[in-house]
Each structure stands twice: as C-alpha cells, then as structure tokens.
mmCIF file of C-alpha atoms and ligand atoms in Angstrom:
data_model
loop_
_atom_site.group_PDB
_atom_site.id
_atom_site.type_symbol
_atom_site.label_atom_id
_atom_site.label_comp_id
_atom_site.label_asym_id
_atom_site.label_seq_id
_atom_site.Cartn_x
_atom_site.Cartn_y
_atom_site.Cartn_z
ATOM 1 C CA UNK A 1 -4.968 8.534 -11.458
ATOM 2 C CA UNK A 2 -5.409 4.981 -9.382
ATOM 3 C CA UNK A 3 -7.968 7.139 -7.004
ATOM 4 C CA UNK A 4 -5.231 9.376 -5.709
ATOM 5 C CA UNK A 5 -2.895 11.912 -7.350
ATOM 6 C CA UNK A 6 0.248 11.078 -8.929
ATOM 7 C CA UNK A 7 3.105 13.040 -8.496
ATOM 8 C CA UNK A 8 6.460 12.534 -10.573
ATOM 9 C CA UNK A 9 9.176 15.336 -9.847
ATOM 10 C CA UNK A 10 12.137 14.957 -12.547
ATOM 11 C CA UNK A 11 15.067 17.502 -11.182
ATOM 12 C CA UNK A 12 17.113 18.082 -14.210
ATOM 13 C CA UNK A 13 14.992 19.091 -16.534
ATOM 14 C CA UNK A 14 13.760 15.985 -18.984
ATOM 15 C CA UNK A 15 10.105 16.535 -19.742
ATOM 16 C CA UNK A 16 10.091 13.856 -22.347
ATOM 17 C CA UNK A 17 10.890 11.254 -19.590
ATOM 18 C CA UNK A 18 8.420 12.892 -17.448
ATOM 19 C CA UNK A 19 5.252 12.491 -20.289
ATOM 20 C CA UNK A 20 6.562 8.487 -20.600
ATOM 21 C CA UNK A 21 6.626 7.994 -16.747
ATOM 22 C CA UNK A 22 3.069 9.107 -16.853
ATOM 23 C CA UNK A 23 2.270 7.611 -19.561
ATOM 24 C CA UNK A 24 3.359 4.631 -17.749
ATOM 25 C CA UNK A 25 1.350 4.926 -15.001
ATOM 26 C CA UNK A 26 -2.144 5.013 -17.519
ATOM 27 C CA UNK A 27 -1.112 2.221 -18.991
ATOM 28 C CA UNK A 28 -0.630 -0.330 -15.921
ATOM 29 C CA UNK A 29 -3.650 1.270 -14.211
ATOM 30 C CA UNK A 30 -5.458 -0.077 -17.615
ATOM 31 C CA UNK A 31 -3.967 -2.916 -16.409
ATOM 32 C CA UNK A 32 -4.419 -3.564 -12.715
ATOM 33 C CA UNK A 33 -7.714 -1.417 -11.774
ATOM 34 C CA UNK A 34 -10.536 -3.167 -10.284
ATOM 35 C CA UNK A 35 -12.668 -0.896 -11.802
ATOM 36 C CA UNK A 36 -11.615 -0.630 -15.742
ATOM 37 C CA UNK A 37 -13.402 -2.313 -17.769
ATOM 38 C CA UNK A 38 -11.401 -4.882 -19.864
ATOM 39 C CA UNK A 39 -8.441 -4.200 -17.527
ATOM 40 C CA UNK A 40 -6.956 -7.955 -16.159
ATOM 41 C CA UNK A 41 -8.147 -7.630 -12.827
ATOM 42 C CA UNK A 42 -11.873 -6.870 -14.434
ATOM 43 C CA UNK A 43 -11.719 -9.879 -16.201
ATOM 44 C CA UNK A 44 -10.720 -12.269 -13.360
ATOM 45 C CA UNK A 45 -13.486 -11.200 -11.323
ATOM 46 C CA UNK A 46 -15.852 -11.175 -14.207
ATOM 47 C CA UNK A 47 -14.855 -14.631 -15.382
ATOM 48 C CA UNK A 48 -12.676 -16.290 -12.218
ATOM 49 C CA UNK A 49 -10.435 -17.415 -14.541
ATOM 50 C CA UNK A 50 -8.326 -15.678 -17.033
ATOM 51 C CA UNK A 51 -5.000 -15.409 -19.459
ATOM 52 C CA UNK A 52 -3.325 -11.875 -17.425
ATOM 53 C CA UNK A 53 -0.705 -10.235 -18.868
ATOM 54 C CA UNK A 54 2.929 -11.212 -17.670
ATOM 55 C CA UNK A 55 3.165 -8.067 -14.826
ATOM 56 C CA UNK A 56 -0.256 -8.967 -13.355
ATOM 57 C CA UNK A 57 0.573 -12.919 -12.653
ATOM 58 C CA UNK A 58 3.929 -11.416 -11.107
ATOM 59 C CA UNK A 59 2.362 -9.303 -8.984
ATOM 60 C CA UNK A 60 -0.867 -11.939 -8.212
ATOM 61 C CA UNK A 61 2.404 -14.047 -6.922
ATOM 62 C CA UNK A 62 4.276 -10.764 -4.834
ATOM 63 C CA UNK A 63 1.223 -10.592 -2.888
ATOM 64 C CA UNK A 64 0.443 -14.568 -2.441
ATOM 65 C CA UNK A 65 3.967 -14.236 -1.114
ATOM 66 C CA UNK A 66 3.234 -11.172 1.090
ATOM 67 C CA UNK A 67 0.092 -12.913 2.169
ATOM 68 C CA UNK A 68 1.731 -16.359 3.359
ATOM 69 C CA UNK A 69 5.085 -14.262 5.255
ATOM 70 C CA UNK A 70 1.930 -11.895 7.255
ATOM 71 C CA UNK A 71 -0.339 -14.742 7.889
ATOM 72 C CA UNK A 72 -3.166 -13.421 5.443
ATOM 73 C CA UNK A 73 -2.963 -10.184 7.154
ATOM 74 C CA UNK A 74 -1.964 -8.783 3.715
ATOM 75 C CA UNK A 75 -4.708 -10.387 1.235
ATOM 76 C CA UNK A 76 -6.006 -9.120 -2.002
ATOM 77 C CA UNK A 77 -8.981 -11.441 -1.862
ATOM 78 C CA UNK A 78 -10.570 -8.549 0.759
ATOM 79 C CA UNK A 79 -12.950 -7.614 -2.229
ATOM 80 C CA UNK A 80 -16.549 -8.376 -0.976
ATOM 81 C CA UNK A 81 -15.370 -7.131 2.320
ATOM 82 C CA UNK A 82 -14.472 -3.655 1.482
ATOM 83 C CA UNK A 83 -17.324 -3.358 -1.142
ATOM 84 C CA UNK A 84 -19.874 -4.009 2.221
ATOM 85 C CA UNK A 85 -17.979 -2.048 4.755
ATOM 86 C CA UNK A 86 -17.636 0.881 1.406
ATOM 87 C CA UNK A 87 -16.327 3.300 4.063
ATOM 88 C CA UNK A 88 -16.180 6.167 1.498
ATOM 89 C CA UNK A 89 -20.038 5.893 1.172
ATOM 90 C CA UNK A 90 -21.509 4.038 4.545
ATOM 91 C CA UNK A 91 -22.279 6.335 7.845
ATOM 92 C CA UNK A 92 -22.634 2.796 9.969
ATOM 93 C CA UNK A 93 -21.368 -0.448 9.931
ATOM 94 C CA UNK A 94 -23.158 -3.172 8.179
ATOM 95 C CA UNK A 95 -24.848 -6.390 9.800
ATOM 96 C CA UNK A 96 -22.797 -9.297 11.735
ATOM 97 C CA UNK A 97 -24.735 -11.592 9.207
ATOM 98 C CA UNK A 98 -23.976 -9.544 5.960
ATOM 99 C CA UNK A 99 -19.871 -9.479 7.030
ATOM 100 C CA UNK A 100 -20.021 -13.302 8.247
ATOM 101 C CA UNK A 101 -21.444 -13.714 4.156
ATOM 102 C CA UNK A 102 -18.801 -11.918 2.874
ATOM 103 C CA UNK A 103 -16.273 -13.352 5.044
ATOM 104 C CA UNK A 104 -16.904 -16.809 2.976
ATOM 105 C CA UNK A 105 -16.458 -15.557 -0.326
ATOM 106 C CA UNK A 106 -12.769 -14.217 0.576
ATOM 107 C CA UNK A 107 -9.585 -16.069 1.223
ATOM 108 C CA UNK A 108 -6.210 -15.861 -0.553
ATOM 109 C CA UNK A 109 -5.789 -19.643 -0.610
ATOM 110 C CA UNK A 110 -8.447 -20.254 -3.108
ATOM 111 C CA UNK A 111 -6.168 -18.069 -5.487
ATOM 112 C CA UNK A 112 -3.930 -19.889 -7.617
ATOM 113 C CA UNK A 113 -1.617 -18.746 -10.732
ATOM 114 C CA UNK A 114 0.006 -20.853 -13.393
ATOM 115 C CA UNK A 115 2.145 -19.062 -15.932
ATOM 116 C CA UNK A 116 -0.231 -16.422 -16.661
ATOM 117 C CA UNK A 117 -3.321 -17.857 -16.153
ATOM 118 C CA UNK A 118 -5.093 -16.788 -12.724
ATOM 119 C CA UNK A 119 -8.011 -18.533 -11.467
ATOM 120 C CA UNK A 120 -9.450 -16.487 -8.360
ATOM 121 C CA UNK A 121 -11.236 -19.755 -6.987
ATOM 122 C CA UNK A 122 -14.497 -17.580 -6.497
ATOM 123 C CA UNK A 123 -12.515 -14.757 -4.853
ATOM 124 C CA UNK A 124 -12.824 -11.197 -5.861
ATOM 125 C CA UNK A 125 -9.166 -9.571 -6.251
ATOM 126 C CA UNK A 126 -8.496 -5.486 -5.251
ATOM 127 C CA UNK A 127 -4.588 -5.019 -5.605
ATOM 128 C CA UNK A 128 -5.231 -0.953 -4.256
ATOM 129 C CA UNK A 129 -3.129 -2.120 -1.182
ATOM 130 C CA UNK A 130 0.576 -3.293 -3.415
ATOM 131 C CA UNK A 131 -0.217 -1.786 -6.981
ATOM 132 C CA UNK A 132 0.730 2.055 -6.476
ATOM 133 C CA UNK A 133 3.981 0.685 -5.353
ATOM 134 C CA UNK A 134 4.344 -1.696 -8.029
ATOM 135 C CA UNK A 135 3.872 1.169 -10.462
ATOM 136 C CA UNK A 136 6.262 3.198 -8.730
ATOM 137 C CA UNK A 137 8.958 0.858 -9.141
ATOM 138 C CA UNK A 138 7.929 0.407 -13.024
ATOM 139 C CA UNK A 139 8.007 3.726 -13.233
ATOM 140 C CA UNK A 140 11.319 4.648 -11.388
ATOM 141 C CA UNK A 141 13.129 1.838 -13.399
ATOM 142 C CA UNK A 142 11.931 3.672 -16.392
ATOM 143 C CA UNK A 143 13.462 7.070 -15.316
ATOM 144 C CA UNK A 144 16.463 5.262 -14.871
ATOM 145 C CA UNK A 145 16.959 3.834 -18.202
ATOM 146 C CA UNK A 146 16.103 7.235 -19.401
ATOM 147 C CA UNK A 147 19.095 8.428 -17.624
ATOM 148 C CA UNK A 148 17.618 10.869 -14.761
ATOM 149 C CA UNK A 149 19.462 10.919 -11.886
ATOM 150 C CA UNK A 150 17.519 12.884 -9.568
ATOM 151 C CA UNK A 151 13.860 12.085 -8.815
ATOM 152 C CA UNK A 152 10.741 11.859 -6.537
ATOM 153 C CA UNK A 153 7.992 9.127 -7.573
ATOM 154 C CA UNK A 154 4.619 9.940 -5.603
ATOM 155 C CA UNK A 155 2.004 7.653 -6.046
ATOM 156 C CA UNK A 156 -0.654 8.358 -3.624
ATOM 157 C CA UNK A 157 1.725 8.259 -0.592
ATOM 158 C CA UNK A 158 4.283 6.000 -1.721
ATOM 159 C CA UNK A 159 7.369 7.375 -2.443
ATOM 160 C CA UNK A 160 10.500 5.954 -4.273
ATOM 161 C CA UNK A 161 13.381 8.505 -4.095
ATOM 162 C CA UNK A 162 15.903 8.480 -6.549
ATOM 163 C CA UNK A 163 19.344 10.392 -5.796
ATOM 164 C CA UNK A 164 22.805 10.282 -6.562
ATOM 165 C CA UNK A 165 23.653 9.040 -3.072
ATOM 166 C CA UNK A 166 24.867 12.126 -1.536
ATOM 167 C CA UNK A 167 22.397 14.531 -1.060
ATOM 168 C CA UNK A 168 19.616 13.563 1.391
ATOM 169 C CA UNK A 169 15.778 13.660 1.232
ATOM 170 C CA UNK A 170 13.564 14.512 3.939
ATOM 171 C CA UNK A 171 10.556 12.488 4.098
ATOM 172 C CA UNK A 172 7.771 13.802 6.728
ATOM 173 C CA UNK A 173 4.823 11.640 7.718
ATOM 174 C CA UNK A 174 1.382 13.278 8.098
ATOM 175 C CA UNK A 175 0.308 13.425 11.316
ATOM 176 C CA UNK A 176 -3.478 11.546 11.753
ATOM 177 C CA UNK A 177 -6.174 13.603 11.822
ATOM 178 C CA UNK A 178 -4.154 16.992 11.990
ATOM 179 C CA UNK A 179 -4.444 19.226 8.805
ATOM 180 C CA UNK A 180 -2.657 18.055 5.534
ATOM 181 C CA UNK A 181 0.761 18.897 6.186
ATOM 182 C CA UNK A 182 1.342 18.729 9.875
ATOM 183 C CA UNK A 183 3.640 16.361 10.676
ATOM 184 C CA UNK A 184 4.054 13.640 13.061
ATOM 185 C CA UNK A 185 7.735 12.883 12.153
ATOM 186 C CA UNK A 186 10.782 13.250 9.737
ATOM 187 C CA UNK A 187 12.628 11.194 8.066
ATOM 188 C CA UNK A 188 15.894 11.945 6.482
ATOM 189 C CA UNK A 189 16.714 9.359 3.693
ATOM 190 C CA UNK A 190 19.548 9.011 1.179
ATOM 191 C CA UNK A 191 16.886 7.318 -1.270
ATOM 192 C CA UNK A 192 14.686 4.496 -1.408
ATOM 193 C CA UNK A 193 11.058 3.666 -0.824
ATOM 194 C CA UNK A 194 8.324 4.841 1.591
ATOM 195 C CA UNK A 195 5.161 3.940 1.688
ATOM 196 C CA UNK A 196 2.158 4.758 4.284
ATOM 197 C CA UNK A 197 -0.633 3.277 5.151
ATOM 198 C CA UNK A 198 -3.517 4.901 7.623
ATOM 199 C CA UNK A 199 -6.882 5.207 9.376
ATOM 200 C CA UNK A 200 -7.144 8.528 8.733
ATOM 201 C CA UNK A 201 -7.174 8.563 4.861
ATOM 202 C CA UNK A 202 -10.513 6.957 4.176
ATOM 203 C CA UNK A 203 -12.956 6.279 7.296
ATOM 204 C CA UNK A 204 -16.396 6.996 9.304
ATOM 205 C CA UNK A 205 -17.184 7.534 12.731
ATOM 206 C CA UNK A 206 -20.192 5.751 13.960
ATOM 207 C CA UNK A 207 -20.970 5.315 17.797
ATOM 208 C CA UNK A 208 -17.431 6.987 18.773
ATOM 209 C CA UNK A 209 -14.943 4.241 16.803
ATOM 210 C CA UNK A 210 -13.226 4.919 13.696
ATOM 211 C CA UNK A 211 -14.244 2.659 10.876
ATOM 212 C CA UNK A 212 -11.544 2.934 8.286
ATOM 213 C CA UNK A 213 -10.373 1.131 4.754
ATOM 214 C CA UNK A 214 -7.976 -1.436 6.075
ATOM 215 C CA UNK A 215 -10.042 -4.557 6.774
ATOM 216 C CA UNK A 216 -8.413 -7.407 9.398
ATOM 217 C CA UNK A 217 -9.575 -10.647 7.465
ATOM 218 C CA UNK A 218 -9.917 -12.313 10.767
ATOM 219 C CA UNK A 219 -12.789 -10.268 11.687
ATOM 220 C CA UNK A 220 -13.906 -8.778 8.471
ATOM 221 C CA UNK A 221 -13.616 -5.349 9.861
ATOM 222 C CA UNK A 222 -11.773 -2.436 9.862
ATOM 223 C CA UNK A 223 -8.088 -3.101 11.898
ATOM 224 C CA UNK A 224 -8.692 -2.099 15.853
ATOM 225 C CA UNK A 225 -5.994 -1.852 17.207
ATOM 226 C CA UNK A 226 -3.158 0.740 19.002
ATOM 227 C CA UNK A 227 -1.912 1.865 15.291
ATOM 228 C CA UNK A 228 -3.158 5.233 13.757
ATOM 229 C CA UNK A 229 -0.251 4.929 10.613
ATOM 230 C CA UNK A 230 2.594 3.235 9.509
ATOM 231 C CA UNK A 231 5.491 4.248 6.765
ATOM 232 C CA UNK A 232 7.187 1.442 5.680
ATOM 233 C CA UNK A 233 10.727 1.537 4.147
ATOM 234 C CA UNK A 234 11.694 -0.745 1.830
ATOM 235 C CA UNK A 235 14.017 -2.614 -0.917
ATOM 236 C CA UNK A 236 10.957 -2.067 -3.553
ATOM 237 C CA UNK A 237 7.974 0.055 -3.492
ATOM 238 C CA UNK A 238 5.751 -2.491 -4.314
ATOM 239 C CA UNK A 239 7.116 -3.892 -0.767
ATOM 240 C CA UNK A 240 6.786 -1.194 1.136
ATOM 241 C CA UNK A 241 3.438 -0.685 -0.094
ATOM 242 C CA UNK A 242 2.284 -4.378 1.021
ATOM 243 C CA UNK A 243 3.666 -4.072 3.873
ATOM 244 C CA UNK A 244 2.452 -1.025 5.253
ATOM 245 C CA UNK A 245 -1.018 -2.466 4.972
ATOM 246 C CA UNK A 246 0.397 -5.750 6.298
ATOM 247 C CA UNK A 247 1.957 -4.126 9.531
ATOM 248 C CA UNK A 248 -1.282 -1.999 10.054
ATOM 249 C CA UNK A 249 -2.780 -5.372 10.341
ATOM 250 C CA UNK A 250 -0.164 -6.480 12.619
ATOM 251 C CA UNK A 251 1.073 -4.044 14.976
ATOM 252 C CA UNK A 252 4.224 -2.915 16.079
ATOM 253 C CA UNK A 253 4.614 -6.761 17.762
ATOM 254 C CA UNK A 254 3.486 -8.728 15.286
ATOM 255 C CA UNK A 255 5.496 -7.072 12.387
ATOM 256 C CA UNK A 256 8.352 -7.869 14.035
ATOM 257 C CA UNK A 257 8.931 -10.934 11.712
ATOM 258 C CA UNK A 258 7.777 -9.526 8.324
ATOM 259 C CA UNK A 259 9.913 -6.621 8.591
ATOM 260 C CA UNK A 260 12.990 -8.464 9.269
ATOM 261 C CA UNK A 261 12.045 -10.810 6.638
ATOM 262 C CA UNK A 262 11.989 -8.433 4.463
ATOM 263 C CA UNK A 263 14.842 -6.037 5.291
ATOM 264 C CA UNK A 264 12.459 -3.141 6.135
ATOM 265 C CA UNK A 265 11.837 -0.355 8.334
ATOM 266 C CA UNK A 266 8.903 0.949 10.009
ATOM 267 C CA UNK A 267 7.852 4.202 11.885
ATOM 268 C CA UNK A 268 4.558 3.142 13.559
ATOM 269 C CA UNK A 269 2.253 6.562 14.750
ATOM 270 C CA UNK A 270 -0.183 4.980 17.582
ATOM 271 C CA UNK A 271 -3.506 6.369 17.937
ATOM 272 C CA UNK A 272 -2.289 7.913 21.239
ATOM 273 C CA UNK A 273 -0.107 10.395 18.920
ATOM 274 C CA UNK A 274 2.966 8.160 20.421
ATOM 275 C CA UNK A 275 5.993 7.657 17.339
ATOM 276 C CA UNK A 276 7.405 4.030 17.523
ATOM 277 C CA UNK A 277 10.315 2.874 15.586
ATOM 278 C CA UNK A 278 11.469 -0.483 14.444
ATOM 279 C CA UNK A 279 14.526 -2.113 15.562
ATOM 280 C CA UNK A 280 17.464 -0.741 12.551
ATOM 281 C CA UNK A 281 15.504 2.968 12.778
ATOM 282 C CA UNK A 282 17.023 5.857 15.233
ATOM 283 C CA UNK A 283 17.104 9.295 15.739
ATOM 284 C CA UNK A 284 19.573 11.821 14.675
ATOM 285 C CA UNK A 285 20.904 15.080 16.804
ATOM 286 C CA UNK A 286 18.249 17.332 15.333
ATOM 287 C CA UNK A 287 15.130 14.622 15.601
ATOM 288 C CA UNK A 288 15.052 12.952 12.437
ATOM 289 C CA UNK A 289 14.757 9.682 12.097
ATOM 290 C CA UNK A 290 17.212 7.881 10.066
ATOM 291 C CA UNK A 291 18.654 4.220 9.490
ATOM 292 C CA UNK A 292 20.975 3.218 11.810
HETATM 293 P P1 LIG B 301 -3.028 1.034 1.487
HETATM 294 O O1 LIG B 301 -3.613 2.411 1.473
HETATM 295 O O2 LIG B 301 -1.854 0.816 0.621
HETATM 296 O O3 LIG B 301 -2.817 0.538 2.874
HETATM 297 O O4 LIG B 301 -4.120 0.066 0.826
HETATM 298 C C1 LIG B 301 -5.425 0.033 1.279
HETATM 299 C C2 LIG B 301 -6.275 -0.594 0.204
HETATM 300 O O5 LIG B 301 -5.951 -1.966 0.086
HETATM 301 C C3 LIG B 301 -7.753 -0.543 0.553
HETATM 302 O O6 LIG B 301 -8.369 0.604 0.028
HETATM 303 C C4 LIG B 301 -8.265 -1.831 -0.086
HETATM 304 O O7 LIG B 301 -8.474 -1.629 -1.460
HETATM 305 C C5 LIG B 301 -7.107 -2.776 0.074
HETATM 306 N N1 LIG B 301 -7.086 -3.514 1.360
HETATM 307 C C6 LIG B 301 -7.838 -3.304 2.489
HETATM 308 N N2 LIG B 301 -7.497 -4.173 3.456
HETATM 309 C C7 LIG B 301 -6.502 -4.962 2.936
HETATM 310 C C8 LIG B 301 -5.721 -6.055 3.445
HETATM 311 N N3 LIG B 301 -5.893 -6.522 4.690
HETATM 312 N N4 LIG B 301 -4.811 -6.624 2.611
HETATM 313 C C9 LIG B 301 -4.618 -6.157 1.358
HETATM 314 N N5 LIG B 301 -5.303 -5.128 0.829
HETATM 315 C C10 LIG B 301 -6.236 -4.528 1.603
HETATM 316 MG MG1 LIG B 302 -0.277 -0.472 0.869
#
C-alpha cells in the first residue's frame, strides 16, 4: 500500500483488530494519495480548490506548521519538482531552465485552508513525506481502542511502537547503501515513533553524484549535503515522519531548532558512514543508543 509495504504486527493474538487496522490504512490512502483518482488530494490538484474531508485539512495545516518551524525545508507544494527530477524513472538530471519553471509553480505560502476547504493557490500538493506517519498514528490509536497492548506499526519505515512500558524494543537503522538489513545503528526504545528518511531509498547516479527523492526547495534539487539518513523520534508519527524529511533538508546544524521545538530526537548517518546523535540521545554500555 502508499508505494511501500505495510507492516502491522499485533502480539496477542487479535486478528480482527489486525483486518480493521488495515482496513484503515486503504481507506485514508483513498484519501490522501496523489495518485487515486477521486481521492482529496486528486481533487485539489485537479481543481485548486476543494471541500477535503476533516483529516486532510488537519493534516494540510500539520505540515503548513512543519513548513513555517523548518523554513520551507519541509513543503508539500514540491509536486512539479519531483514529477521533473522523477528519480525512479530519469538516468540524468533535467535542464537548469525546466527546474527554474518548476521552481515557480511551487511554494507552500500560496496554500491556504479554511475549515475544510483547501485552495492550493496553483500549487500541486504530494503529502508522501508526513502521510505514512499520519496513518500510523490513525492506525495505532485504533489498536488502542481495540484494546491491544502490544504492537509494531510499519508503514514504509516509520514505526510507532506500542508496549506496556516495560519491555524494550530494539529499533536498527539500515545502513545506506549496504544490503537490506545491515545496520548502521541500534536503538533500544521503550515505545514511541521512528521514522527515517534517506538517499539511498529512491535515487540515480549520473556523473558520480547521487540524485535522490528529497528535493531542497531552495535549489529545486535533490538535498546535497553531509547527510546519507536520518531517524527521527518523535511525540507522533506523523511528526517524526515530517521531520525526518525536514532535518534531511537541514542537517545536523540546522535541525537543531526544529528538533527541540518539537521534543524530538535524531540519529543522523553522514554520507561518510559517520553516526551523529542529537543533543537528549546517548549510548548505552553495549552500543545502543537510547534517550538520555
Ligand atoms: P520521506 O521518505 O518521508 O522522507 O518522504 C519523501 C517524499 O516526500 C518524497 O518521495 C516526495 O514525495 C516528498 N518530498 C520530497 N521532498 C520533500 C520536501 N522537501 N518536503 C516535503 N516532502 C517532500
Ligand atoms: Mg518523511
């Protein structure tokens, strides 16, 4: 589903809350996709101007927020940029005249939402960078009410972990460009949200530089810049998601801000294979990272 695979692990044994979760997840991908037709985020780009249901306005208005606390470095406006650069299809980059065009038509302040009516002000919107986590959280608060206690939420790398408190889960992050399932670190966690963003997942290689999915609106190119991933921890998924594409933007300096803004951790992997933590993050006796 959403372009990646969705994983929901109930331990306990409730398969009827495990069909609704994914049921769950259908239905707001109906919902958010770029790419379904008739689904909200269709129709705004289709028509610039549309009545969304109540869970897409309040998400249009997490990211405005997201974009205004990075300084547009998180903006769902990137649409005509990452259709151009398509990094999944292109073996070069495009032309300095083609990205300056598409450059104009983007811009999160020509957004604006009202109740539930969005008008994009031109823009094209792509919410693939916050609405995996958004559906995690939707999906973990529905576990919850369903009364699982134990559970891990995988939606395409972000991860909400639901425990009892006690027990601990271990959390490792992918090393770039090493085979699926080397690691680069560990994380032990008590619960909570991780999300990760990187260069790795979706690029090409023209001319010795990576070209990768994560466009810097500044430049209307892919990010260059010391970071080869970042895992975010967070209060909410939908956080955590932003904001690992924010602070891949960013770098370790500038996330400085964001993350303290926003009570979050982050374990940045440079492209040099170096592991950088952010200021509450340490390491335990055996090498894990943990919260301090
Ligand atoms: P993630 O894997 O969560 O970091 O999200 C990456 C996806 O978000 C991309 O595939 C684009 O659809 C979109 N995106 C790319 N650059 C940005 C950006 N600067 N701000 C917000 N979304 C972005
Ligand atoms: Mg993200």
């Amino acid at each position: 589903m959403m372009d990646t695979v969705v994983t929901v692990t109930v331990y306990g044994g409730e398969k009827d809350e495990l069909d609704k979760a994914l049921e769950l997840c259908r239905s707001y991908e109906k919902m958010l996709s770029r790419t379904e037709n008739g689904s909200d985020i269709e129709l705004l780009n289709q028509n610039g101007r549309a009545e969304v249901n109540k869970e897409t306005a309040e998400l249009i208005l997490l990211s405005e927020e997201i974009s205004n606390a990075s300084d547009g470095a998180f903006d769902i406006t990137l649409t005509p940029l990452t259709l151009l650069w398509d990094v999944k299809n292109n073996t070069e980059p495009p032309s300095e005249t083609s990205i300056t065009a598409a450059m104009d038509k983007c811009g999160h302040q020509k957004l604006s939402v009202n109740g539930c009516t969005v008008d994009t002000g031109g823009t094209m919107l792509d919410l693939g960078g916050i609405a995996k986590g958004y559906i995690a959280d939707k999906v973990a608060k529905a576990l919850k009410n369903g009364g699982v206690k134990n559970a891990v939420i995988d939606l395409g790398g972000n991860l909400v972990l639901i425990g009892d408190g006690e027990r601990e889960f271990t959390v490792g992050i992918q090393k770039p460009f090493a085979a699926v399932g080397e690691k680069a670190a560990t994380v032990k966690l008590k619960g909570g949200n991780t999300s990760t963003s990187g260069i790795y997942e979706r690029y090409f290689e023209y001319d010795g530089k990576i070209y990768h999915h994560i466009i810097d609106a500044k430049t209307g190119c892919p990010v260059e810049n010391e970071i080869a991933s970042v895992t975010v921890i967070a209060d909410t998924s939908a956080v955590s998601d932003a904001l690992s594409t924010a602070c891949l933007v960013l770098g370790t300096e500038g996330s400085k801000d964001i993350l303290r803004q926003y009570n979050a951790n982050a374990v940045f992997i440079l492209r040099s294979g170096e592991v950088v933590l952010s200021e509450n993050l340490t390491y335990d006796r055996d090498g894990n990272i943990k919260v301090k």
